mmCIF file of C-alpha atoms and ligand atoms in Angstrom:
data_model
loop_
_atom_site.group_PDB
_atom_site.id
_atom_site.type_symbol
_atom_site.label_atom_id
_atom_site.label_comp_id
_atom_site.label_asym_id
_atom_site.label_seq_id
_atom_site.Cartn_x
_atom_site.Cartn_y
_atom_site.Cartn_z
ATOM 1 C CA UNK A 1 -7.830 12.774 -51.411
ATOM 2 C CA UNK A 2 -4.505 14.180 -50.348
ATOM 3 C CA UNK A 3 -1.725 12.186 -48.713
ATOM 4 C CA UNK A 4 -2.502 13.380 -45.167
ATOM 5 C CA UNK A 5 -6.214 12.559 -45.288
ATOM 6 C CA UNK A 6 -5.626 9.136 -46.762
ATOM 7 C CA UNK A 7 -3.220 8.231 -43.970
ATOM 8 C CA UNK A 8 -5.393 9.527 -41.152
ATOM 9 C CA UNK A 9 -5.542 6.911 -38.388
ATOM 10 C CA UNK A 10 -8.864 5.426 -37.315
ATOM 11 C CA UNK A 11 -9.819 5.863 -33.621
ATOM 12 C CA UNK A 12 -8.862 2.232 -32.961
ATOM 13 C CA UNK A 13 -5.456 2.743 -34.486
ATOM 14 C CA UNK A 14 -4.963 5.838 -32.336
ATOM 15 C CA UNK A 15 -5.875 3.817 -29.211
ATOM 16 C CA UNK A 16 -3.445 1.088 -30.185
ATOM 17 C CA UNK A 17 -0.660 3.585 -30.852
ATOM 18 C CA UNK A 18 -1.273 5.345 -27.523
ATOM 19 C CA UNK A 19 -1.292 2.018 -25.721
ATOM 20 C CA UNK A 20 2.455 1.848 -26.305
ATOM 21 C CA UNK A 21 2.910 5.203 -24.578
ATOM 22 C CA UNK A 22 0.666 4.607 -21.570
ATOM 23 C CA UNK A 23 2.140 2.037 -19.192
ATOM 24 C CA UNK A 24 -1.297 1.361 -17.670
ATOM 25 C CA UNK A 25 -3.092 0.859 -20.983
ATOM 26 C CA UNK A 26 -4.670 -2.559 -21.247
ATOM 27 C CA UNK A 27 -4.243 -3.198 -17.505
ATOM 28 C CA UNK A 28 -7.311 -3.567 -15.330
ATOM 29 C CA UNK A 29 -8.287 -0.312 -13.598
ATOM 30 C CA UNK A 30 -8.486 -2.228 -10.315
ATOM 31 C CA UNK A 31 -4.949 -3.174 -9.385
ATOM 32 C CA UNK A 32 -6.166 -5.347 -6.513
ATOM 33 C CA UNK A 33 -9.503 -7.110 -6.622
ATOM 34 C CA UNK A 34 -10.675 -8.928 -3.504
ATOM 35 C CA UNK A 35 -13.488 -11.401 -4.129
ATOM 36 C CA UNK A 36 -15.531 -13.222 -1.487
ATOM 37 C CA UNK A 37 -12.544 -13.335 0.822
ATOM 38 C CA UNK A 38 -12.909 -15.075 4.171
ATOM 39 C CA UNK A 39 -9.964 -15.530 6.520
ATOM 40 C CA UNK A 40 -9.642 -17.857 9.473
ATOM 41 C CA UNK A 41 -7.126 -18.592 12.203
ATOM 42 C CA UNK A 42 -7.974 -22.111 13.345
ATOM 43 C CA UNK A 43 -11.706 -22.211 14.036
ATOM 44 C CA UNK A 44 -11.980 -18.429 14.343
ATOM 45 C CA UNK A 45 -13.259 -16.484 11.335
ATOM 46 C CA UNK A 46 -11.511 -13.120 11.295
ATOM 47 C CA UNK A 47 -12.710 -11.788 7.930
ATOM 48 C CA UNK A 48 -16.104 -12.789 6.478
ATOM 49 C CA UNK A 49 -16.867 -12.703 2.782
ATOM 50 C CA UNK A 50 -15.276 -9.411 1.754
ATOM 51 C CA UNK A 51 -15.527 -8.280 -1.862
ATOM 52 C CA UNK A 52 -13.834 -5.018 -2.736
ATOM 53 C CA UNK A 53 -11.880 -3.598 -5.668
ATOM 54 C CA UNK A 54 -8.919 -1.239 -5.169
ATOM 55 C CA UNK A 55 -8.636 1.233 -8.001
ATOM 56 C CA UNK A 56 -5.162 1.881 -9.335
ATOM 57 C CA UNK A 57 -3.568 5.134 -8.201
ATOM 58 C CA UNK A 58 -5.815 5.765 -5.184
ATOM 59 C CA UNK A 59 -5.427 5.784 -1.404
ATOM 60 C CA UNK A 60 -7.854 3.652 0.599
ATOM 61 C CA UNK A 61 -8.107 3.903 4.376
ATOM 62 C CA UNK A 62 -9.124 0.834 6.424
ATOM 63 C CA UNK A 63 -10.771 1.839 9.679
ATOM 64 C CA UNK A 64 -12.587 -0.026 12.434
ATOM 65 C CA UNK A 65 -12.381 -0.956 16.120
ATOM 66 C CA UNK A 66 -9.516 -2.991 17.498
ATOM 67 C CA UNK A 67 -9.765 -6.675 16.583
ATOM 68 C CA UNK A 68 -12.036 -6.029 13.606
ATOM 69 C CA UNK A 69 -9.602 -7.762 11.223
ATOM 70 C CA UNK A 70 -7.947 -4.794 9.492
ATOM 71 C CA UNK A 71 -4.351 -6.003 9.884
ATOM 72 C CA UNK A 72 -5.265 -9.563 8.994
ATOM 73 C CA UNK A 73 -6.974 -8.342 5.832
ATOM 74 C CA UNK A 74 -4.055 -6.050 4.918
ATOM 75 C CA UNK A 75 -1.354 -8.635 5.567
ATOM 76 C CA UNK A 76 -3.171 -11.169 3.434
ATOM 77 C CA UNK A 77 -2.798 -8.927 0.378
ATOM 78 C CA UNK A 78 0.892 -9.780 0.111
ATOM 79 C CA UNK A 79 0.549 -13.196 1.692
ATOM 80 C CA UNK A 80 2.102 -12.305 5.027
ATOM 81 C CA UNK A 81 -0.316 -14.638 6.832
ATOM 82 C CA UNK A 82 0.389 -17.691 4.722
ATOM 83 C CA UNK A 83 2.889 -19.125 7.163
ATOM 84 C CA UNK A 84 0.865 -18.449 10.290
ATOM 85 C CA UNK A 85 -0.144 -21.818 11.754
ATOM 86 C CA UNK A 86 -3.885 -22.391 11.326
ATOM 87 C CA UNK A 87 -4.367 -19.597 8.762
ATOM 88 C CA UNK A 88 -6.819 -20.406 6.002
ATOM 89 C CA UNK A 89 -8.381 -18.358 3.237
ATOM 90 C CA UNK A 90 -11.389 -18.782 0.997
ATOM 91 C CA UNK A 91 -12.100 -16.592 -2.001
ATOM 92 C CA UNK A 92 -9.621 -14.702 -4.112
ATOM 93 C CA UNK A 93 -7.241 -11.780 -4.169
ATOM 94 C CA UNK A 94 -6.361 -10.775 -7.718
ATOM 95 C CA UNK A 95 -3.366 -8.617 -8.539
ATOM 96 C CA UNK A 96 -3.700 -7.319 -12.087
ATOM 97 C CA UNK A 97 -6.267 -10.083 -12.671
ATOM 98 C CA UNK A 98 -4.009 -12.885 -11.436
ATOM 99 C CA UNK A 99 -4.508 -14.690 -8.148
ATOM 100 C CA UNK A 100 -1.814 -13.890 -5.575
ATOM 101 C CA UNK A 101 -1.966 -17.610 -4.692
ATOM 102 C CA UNK A 102 -1.594 -18.870 -8.260
ATOM 103 C CA UNK A 103 1.222 -21.368 -8.719
ATOM 104 C CA UNK A 104 2.917 -19.078 -11.256
ATOM 105 C CA UNK A 105 3.144 -16.263 -8.693
ATOM 106 C CA UNK A 106 6.436 -16.285 -6.816
ATOM 107 C CA UNK A 107 6.483 -14.768 -3.376
ATOM 108 C CA UNK A 108 9.560 -12.609 -3.889
ATOM 109 C CA UNK A 109 8.147 -10.841 -6.928
ATOM 110 C CA UNK A 110 4.724 -10.539 -5.279
ATOM 111 C CA UNK A 111 6.342 -8.760 -2.297
ATOM 112 C CA UNK A 112 8.257 -6.539 -4.703
ATOM 113 C CA UNK A 113 5.018 -5.496 -6.381
ATOM 114 C CA UNK A 114 3.072 -5.233 -3.123
ATOM 115 C CA UNK A 115 5.278 -3.607 -0.483
ATOM 116 C CA UNK A 116 4.560 -3.088 3.189
ATOM 117 C CA UNK A 117 5.261 -0.497 5.858
ATOM 118 C CA UNK A 118 4.674 -1.461 9.477
ATOM 119 C CA UNK A 119 3.496 0.374 12.560
ATOM 120 C CA UNK A 120 6.928 0.538 14.169
ATOM 121 C CA UNK A 121 9.873 1.614 12.036
ATOM 122 C CA UNK A 122 12.015 -1.488 11.444
ATOM 123 C CA UNK A 123 15.316 -0.419 9.874
ATOM 124 C CA UNK A 124 17.690 -3.319 9.224
ATOM 125 C CA UNK A 125 20.923 -3.530 11.263
ATOM 126 C CA UNK A 126 23.044 -1.998 8.532
ATOM 127 C CA UNK A 127 23.959 1.531 7.402
ATOM 128 C CA UNK A 128 21.389 4.115 6.352
ATOM 129 C CA UNK A 129 22.394 3.783 2.713
ATOM 130 C CA UNK A 130 22.382 -0.021 2.815
ATOM 131 C CA UNK A 131 18.887 0.094 4.290
ATOM 132 C CA UNK A 132 17.563 2.052 1.308
ATOM 133 C CA UNK A 133 19.153 -0.249 -1.253
ATOM 134 C CA UNK A 134 18.671 -3.560 0.569
ATOM 135 C CA UNK A 135 15.710 -4.661 -1.555
ATOM 136 C CA UNK A 136 17.204 -3.240 -4.732
ATOM 137 C CA UNK A 137 20.314 -5.364 -4.193
ATOM 138 C CA UNK A 138 18.339 -8.474 -3.264
ATOM 139 C CA UNK A 139 16.227 -8.195 -6.420
ATOM 140 C CA UNK A 140 19.287 -7.413 -8.585
ATOM 141 C CA UNK A 141 17.667 -4.175 -9.764
ATOM 142 C CA UNK A 142 20.868 -2.111 -9.498
ATOM 143 C CA UNK A 143 24.481 -2.572 -8.463
ATOM 144 C CA UNK A 144 27.753 -0.725 -7.851
ATOM 145 C CA UNK A 145 27.586 3.040 -8.359
ATOM 146 C CA UNK A 146 23.934 2.811 -9.401
ATOM 147 C CA UNK A 147 23.124 2.025 -5.783
ATOM 148 C CA UNK A 148 24.358 5.471 -4.733
ATOM 149 C CA UNK A 149 21.974 7.055 -7.213
ATOM 150 C CA UNK A 150 19.078 4.915 -5.998
ATOM 151 C CA UNK A 151 19.851 5.794 -2.376
ATOM 152 C CA UNK A 152 20.029 9.523 -3.055
ATOM 153 C CA UNK A 153 16.903 9.544 -5.234
ATOM 154 C CA UNK A 154 14.797 7.677 -2.693
ATOM 155 C CA UNK A 155 16.104 9.652 0.290
ATOM 156 C CA UNK A 156 15.292 12.874 -1.548
ATOM 157 C CA UNK A 157 11.853 11.523 -2.430
ATOM 158 C CA UNK A 158 10.987 10.996 1.234
ATOM 159 C CA UNK A 159 12.587 14.297 2.299
ATOM 160 C CA UNK A 160 15.419 12.738 4.308
ATOM 161 C CA UNK A 161 18.389 13.513 2.080
ATOM 162 C CA UNK A 162 19.539 16.708 3.766
ATOM 163 C CA UNK A 163 19.301 15.164 7.202
ATOM 164 C CA UNK A 164 21.349 12.065 6.356
ATOM 165 C CA UNK A 165 23.581 12.907 3.393
ATOM 166 C CA UNK A 166 26.650 13.306 5.612
ATOM 167 C CA UNK A 167 26.039 10.110 7.548
ATOM 168 C CA UNK A 168 24.954 7.583 4.967
ATOM 169 C CA UNK A 169 27.274 4.981 6.466
ATOM 170 C CA UNK A 170 26.023 5.472 10.014
ATOM 171 C CA UNK A 171 23.571 3.260 11.843
ATOM 172 C CA UNK A 172 19.898 4.143 11.290
ATOM 173 C CA UNK A 173 19.113 3.618 14.952
ATOM 174 C CA UNK A 174 20.318 7.104 15.912
ATOM 175 C CA UNK A 175 17.688 8.688 13.654
ATOM 176 C CA UNK A 176 14.435 9.864 15.245
ATOM 177 C CA UNK A 177 11.421 7.558 15.055
ATOM 178 C CA UNK A 178 9.890 9.674 12.304
ATOM 179 C CA UNK A 179 13.128 9.663 10.320
ATOM 180 C CA UNK A 180 13.411 5.895 10.726
ATOM 181 C CA UNK A 181 9.885 5.485 9.355
ATOM 182 C CA UNK A 182 10.746 7.690 6.367
ATOM 183 C CA UNK A 183 13.859 5.559 5.830
ATOM 184 C CA UNK A 184 11.695 2.413 5.811
ATOM 185 C CA UNK A 185 9.405 4.121 3.324
ATOM 186 C CA UNK A 186 12.418 4.966 1.117
ATOM 187 C CA UNK A 187 13.446 1.292 1.309
ATOM 188 C CA UNK A 188 9.937 0.154 0.363
ATOM 189 C CA UNK A 189 9.748 2.600 -2.560
ATOM 190 C CA UNK A 190 13.211 1.727 -3.872
ATOM 191 C CA UNK A 191 12.085 -1.591 -5.372
ATOM 192 C CA UNK A 192 9.349 0.138 -7.373
ATOM 193 C CA UNK A 193 6.185 -1.417 -5.914
ATOM 194 C CA UNK A 194 2.778 -0.985 -7.530
ATOM 195 C CA UNK A 195 0.911 -1.260 -4.260
ATOM 196 C CA UNK A 196 1.998 -0.220 -0.787
ATOM 197 C CA UNK A 197 0.293 -1.608 2.320
ATOM 198 C CA UNK A 198 0.664 0.531 5.435
ATOM 199 C CA UNK A 199 -0.432 -0.696 8.869
ATOM 200 C CA UNK A 200 -0.870 2.268 11.214
ATOM 201 C CA UNK A 201 2.276 3.858 9.741
ATOM 202 C CA UNK A 202 2.255 6.929 11.966
ATOM 203 C CA UNK A 203 0.875 5.641 15.259
ATOM 204 C CA UNK A 204 4.371 5.599 16.792
ATOM 205 C CA UNK A 205 5.253 9.077 15.487
ATOM 206 C CA UNK A 206 4.916 12.623 16.845
ATOM 207 C CA UNK A 207 2.515 15.063 15.107
ATOM 208 C CA UNK A 208 5.215 16.709 12.972
ATOM 209 C CA UNK A 209 6.582 13.394 11.678
ATOM 210 C CA UNK A 210 3.003 12.243 11.124
ATOM 211 C CA UNK A 211 2.343 15.288 8.993
ATOM 212 C CA UNK A 212 5.532 14.651 7.005
ATOM 213 C CA UNK A 213 4.495 11.045 6.306
ATOM 214 C CA UNK A 214 0.906 12.041 5.424
ATOM 215 C CA UNK A 215 2.094 14.719 2.994
ATOM 216 C CA UNK A 216 4.439 12.245 1.405
ATOM 217 C CA UNK A 217 1.703 9.634 0.951
ATOM 218 C CA UNK A 218 -0.334 12.074 -1.154
ATOM 219 C CA UNK A 219 2.657 12.580 -3.468
ATOM 220 C CA UNK A 220 2.895 8.824 -4.139
ATOM 221 C CA UNK A 221 -0.435 8.643 -5.957
ATOM 222 C CA UNK A 222 -1.359 8.109 -8.731
ATOM 223 C CA UNK A 223 1.935 6.340 -9.479
ATOM 224 C CA UNK A 224 1.231 3.907 -6.633
ATOM 225 C CA UNK A 225 -1.868 2.465 -4.998
ATOM 226 C CA UNK A 226 -1.894 2.785 -1.220
ATOM 227 C CA UNK A 227 -3.941 0.871 1.342
ATOM 228 C CA UNK A 228 -3.580 2.326 4.836
ATOM 229 C CA UNK A 229 -4.879 0.953 8.126
ATOM 230 C CA UNK A 230 -5.356 3.761 10.599
ATOM 231 C CA UNK A 231 -6.993 4.416 13.960
ATOM 232 C CA UNK A 232 -6.562 8.105 13.317
ATOM 233 C CA UNK A 233 -9.859 9.159 11.743
ATOM 234 C CA UNK A 234 -8.463 12.613 10.949
ATOM 235 C CA UNK A 235 -5.696 10.912 9.019
ATOM 236 C CA UNK A 236 -8.175 8.772 7.086
ATOM 237 C CA UNK A 237 -10.071 11.938 6.132
ATOM 238 C CA UNK A 238 -6.930 13.851 5.204
ATOM 239 C CA UNK A 239 -5.126 11.292 3.093
ATOM 240 C CA UNK A 240 -7.587 8.816 1.620
ATOM 241 C CA UNK A 241 -9.797 8.846 -1.443
ATOM 242 C CA UNK A 242 -11.919 5.970 -0.220
ATOM 243 C CA UNK A 243 -12.567 4.461 3.196
ATOM 244 C CA UNK A 244 -13.573 0.961 4.252
ATOM 245 C CA UNK A 245 -15.137 0.410 7.678
ATOM 246 C CA UNK A 246 -14.583 -3.021 9.238
ATOM 247 C CA UNK A 247 -16.529 -4.283 12.235
ATOM 248 C CA UNK A 248 -16.171 -7.775 13.700
ATOM 249 C CA UNK A 249 -14.621 -9.115 10.508
ATOM 250 C CA UNK A 250 -17.258 -7.710 8.192
ATOM 251 C CA UNK A 251 -16.795 -4.929 5.691
ATOM 252 C CA UNK A 252 -19.759 -2.911 6.885
ATOM 253 C CA UNK A 253 -19.472 0.052 4.555
ATOM 254 C CA UNK A 254 -17.137 1.540 2.008
ATOM 255 C CA UNK A 255 -17.216 4.521 -0.262
ATOM 256 C CA UNK A 256 -15.613 7.859 -1.092
ATOM 257 C CA UNK A 257 -14.052 9.194 2.120
ATOM 258 C CA UNK A 258 -16.111 12.419 2.449
ATOM 259 C CA UNK A 259 -19.383 10.505 1.966
ATOM 260 C CA UNK A 260 -18.489 7.765 4.447
ATOM 261 C CA UNK A 261 -17.612 10.306 7.137
ATOM 262 C CA UNK A 262 -20.332 12.852 6.459
ATOM 263 C CA UNK A 263 -23.280 10.662 5.574
ATOM 264 C CA UNK A 264 -22.632 7.065 6.624
ATOM 265 C CA UNK A 265 -25.429 4.690 5.673
ATOM 266 C CA UNK A 266 -24.877 2.137 8.420
ATOM 267 C CA UNK A 267 -25.580 2.961 12.099
ATOM 268 C CA UNK A 268 -22.367 1.193 13.236
ATOM 269 C CA UNK A 269 -20.307 3.252 10.783
ATOM 270 C CA UNK A 270 -22.012 6.395 12.065
ATOM 271 C CA UNK A 271 -21.241 5.508 15.674
ATOM 272 C CA UNK A 272 -17.614 4.730 14.846
ATOM 273 C CA UNK A 273 -16.871 7.828 12.756
ATOM 274 C CA UNK A 274 -18.569 9.984 15.380
ATOM 275 C CA UNK A 275 -16.345 8.586 18.112
ATOM 276 C CA UNK A 276 -19.123 6.707 19.902
ATOM 277 C CA UNK A 277 -17.514 3.285 19.404
ATOM 278 C CA UNK A 278 -13.916 2.444 20.429
HETATM 279 N N1 ATP B 301 -1.658 -14.957 14.203
HETATM 280 C C1 ATP B 301 -2.870 -15.017 14.714
HETATM 281 N N2 ATP B 301 -3.352 -16.155 15.249
HETATM 282 C C2 ATP B 301 -4.582 -16.227 15.788
HETATM 283 N N3 ATP B 301 -5.450 -15.195 15.813
HETATM 284 C C3 ATP B 301 -5.037 -14.026 15.303
HETATM 285 C C4 ATP B 301 -3.739 -13.864 14.727
HETATM 286 N N4 ATP B 301 -3.621 -12.584 14.287
HETATM 287 C C5 ATP B 301 -4.792 -11.990 14.588
HETATM 288 N N5 ATP B 301 -5.637 -12.847 15.194
HETATM 289 C C6 ATP B 301 -7.001 -12.536 15.649
HETATM 290 O O1 ATP B 301 -7.734 -12.004 14.572
HETATM 291 C C7 ATP B 301 -8.600 -10.964 14.991
HETATM 292 C C8 ATP B 301 -8.344 -9.716 14.177
HETATM 293 O O2 ATP B 301 -7.042 -9.226 14.473
HETATM 294 P P1 ATP B 301 -6.387 -8.042 13.656
HETATM 295 O O3 ATP B 301 -5.022 -7.894 14.191
HETATM 296 O O4 ATP B 301 -6.536 -8.293 12.210
HETATM 297 O O5 ATP B 301 -7.310 -6.824 14.072
HETATM 298 P P2 ATP B 301 -7.114 -5.268 13.826
HETATM 299 O O6 ATP B 301 -8.398 -4.748 13.287
HETATM 300 O O7 ATP B 301 -5.885 -5.026 13.053
HETATM 301 O O8 ATP B 301 -6.931 -4.732 15.317
HETATM 302 P P3 ATP B 301 -6.054 -3.497 15.862
HETATM 303 O O9 ATP B 301 -6.821 -2.275 15.498
HETATM 304 O O10 ATP B 301 -6.031 -3.728 17.335
HETATM 305 O O11 ATP B 301 -4.703 -3.574 15.256
HETATM 306 C C9 ATP B 301 -8.341 -10.793 16.488
HETATM 307 O O12 ATP B 301 -9.349 -11.476 17.184
HETATM 308 C C10 ATP B 301 -7.006 -11.441 16.700
HETATM 309 O O13 ATP B 301 -6.925 -11.978 17.994
HETATM 310 MG MG1 MG B 302 -4.073 -4.078 13.465
#
């Protein structure tokens, strides 16, 4: 037996060696795993017994009529409801197999790993550049000159760099609504989240800005996992891999986006995706 043959690695050894190269190796394929989750505000049950995995590196759209619990569900995933008076949860939300409510989970690092973009752009009252690096500074991820690099990288990533490079120290409030939303997205991305929650991120934007945001979302996967609430069914079809349909707090149906829209199994889903239910 020659030297090369004798040293040939077994398949297990190859897997172990590759595990060092693949950052996702050994991690669960579902980055977020929701199990038997029920959510209440006071006596009112807003989400009933939802079990759903979110596969790493995918975009999931949450659709359903107004008041069906989409925002409540989404906001729970990074514990935004915890401080709402009367809010209660039953069941579990696992992030990489660990409960988001476990005592070893600190809220700041949870929010760094699970970022959020809101319906209305909410730039902070500080310069454009400081907006992008606000979270990076707060988490101590970068400092000094590194912050300039972070700001430029993230502004380029969201396609804003050319529009703002000569006014980085100006207020963000003179930017258009679409540009402000892209700035908020740059700020959210700057801290390197694993999951991004988006609640109707384009409903306040014009069609061109909406298209810019939608195109950008597709470029963020598979590095990130996105969960997007939208009333825009065309948007759900264009950007998402999977869709979940909520109705009156229940997860009625979920599946690959084309299947859910083209051949829904549930009559309520069919009525909703065909525009027969508001
Ligand atoms: N902070 C709160 N306190 C009490 N009830 C709340 C609170 N937030 C939401 N609710 C109630 O929970 C239910 C679901 O609201 P939620 O905002 O999650 O719905 P949604 O599907 O996001 O609706 P929309 O499409 O209109 O945004 C509603 O009946 C709402 O009144
Ligand atoms: Mg909502």
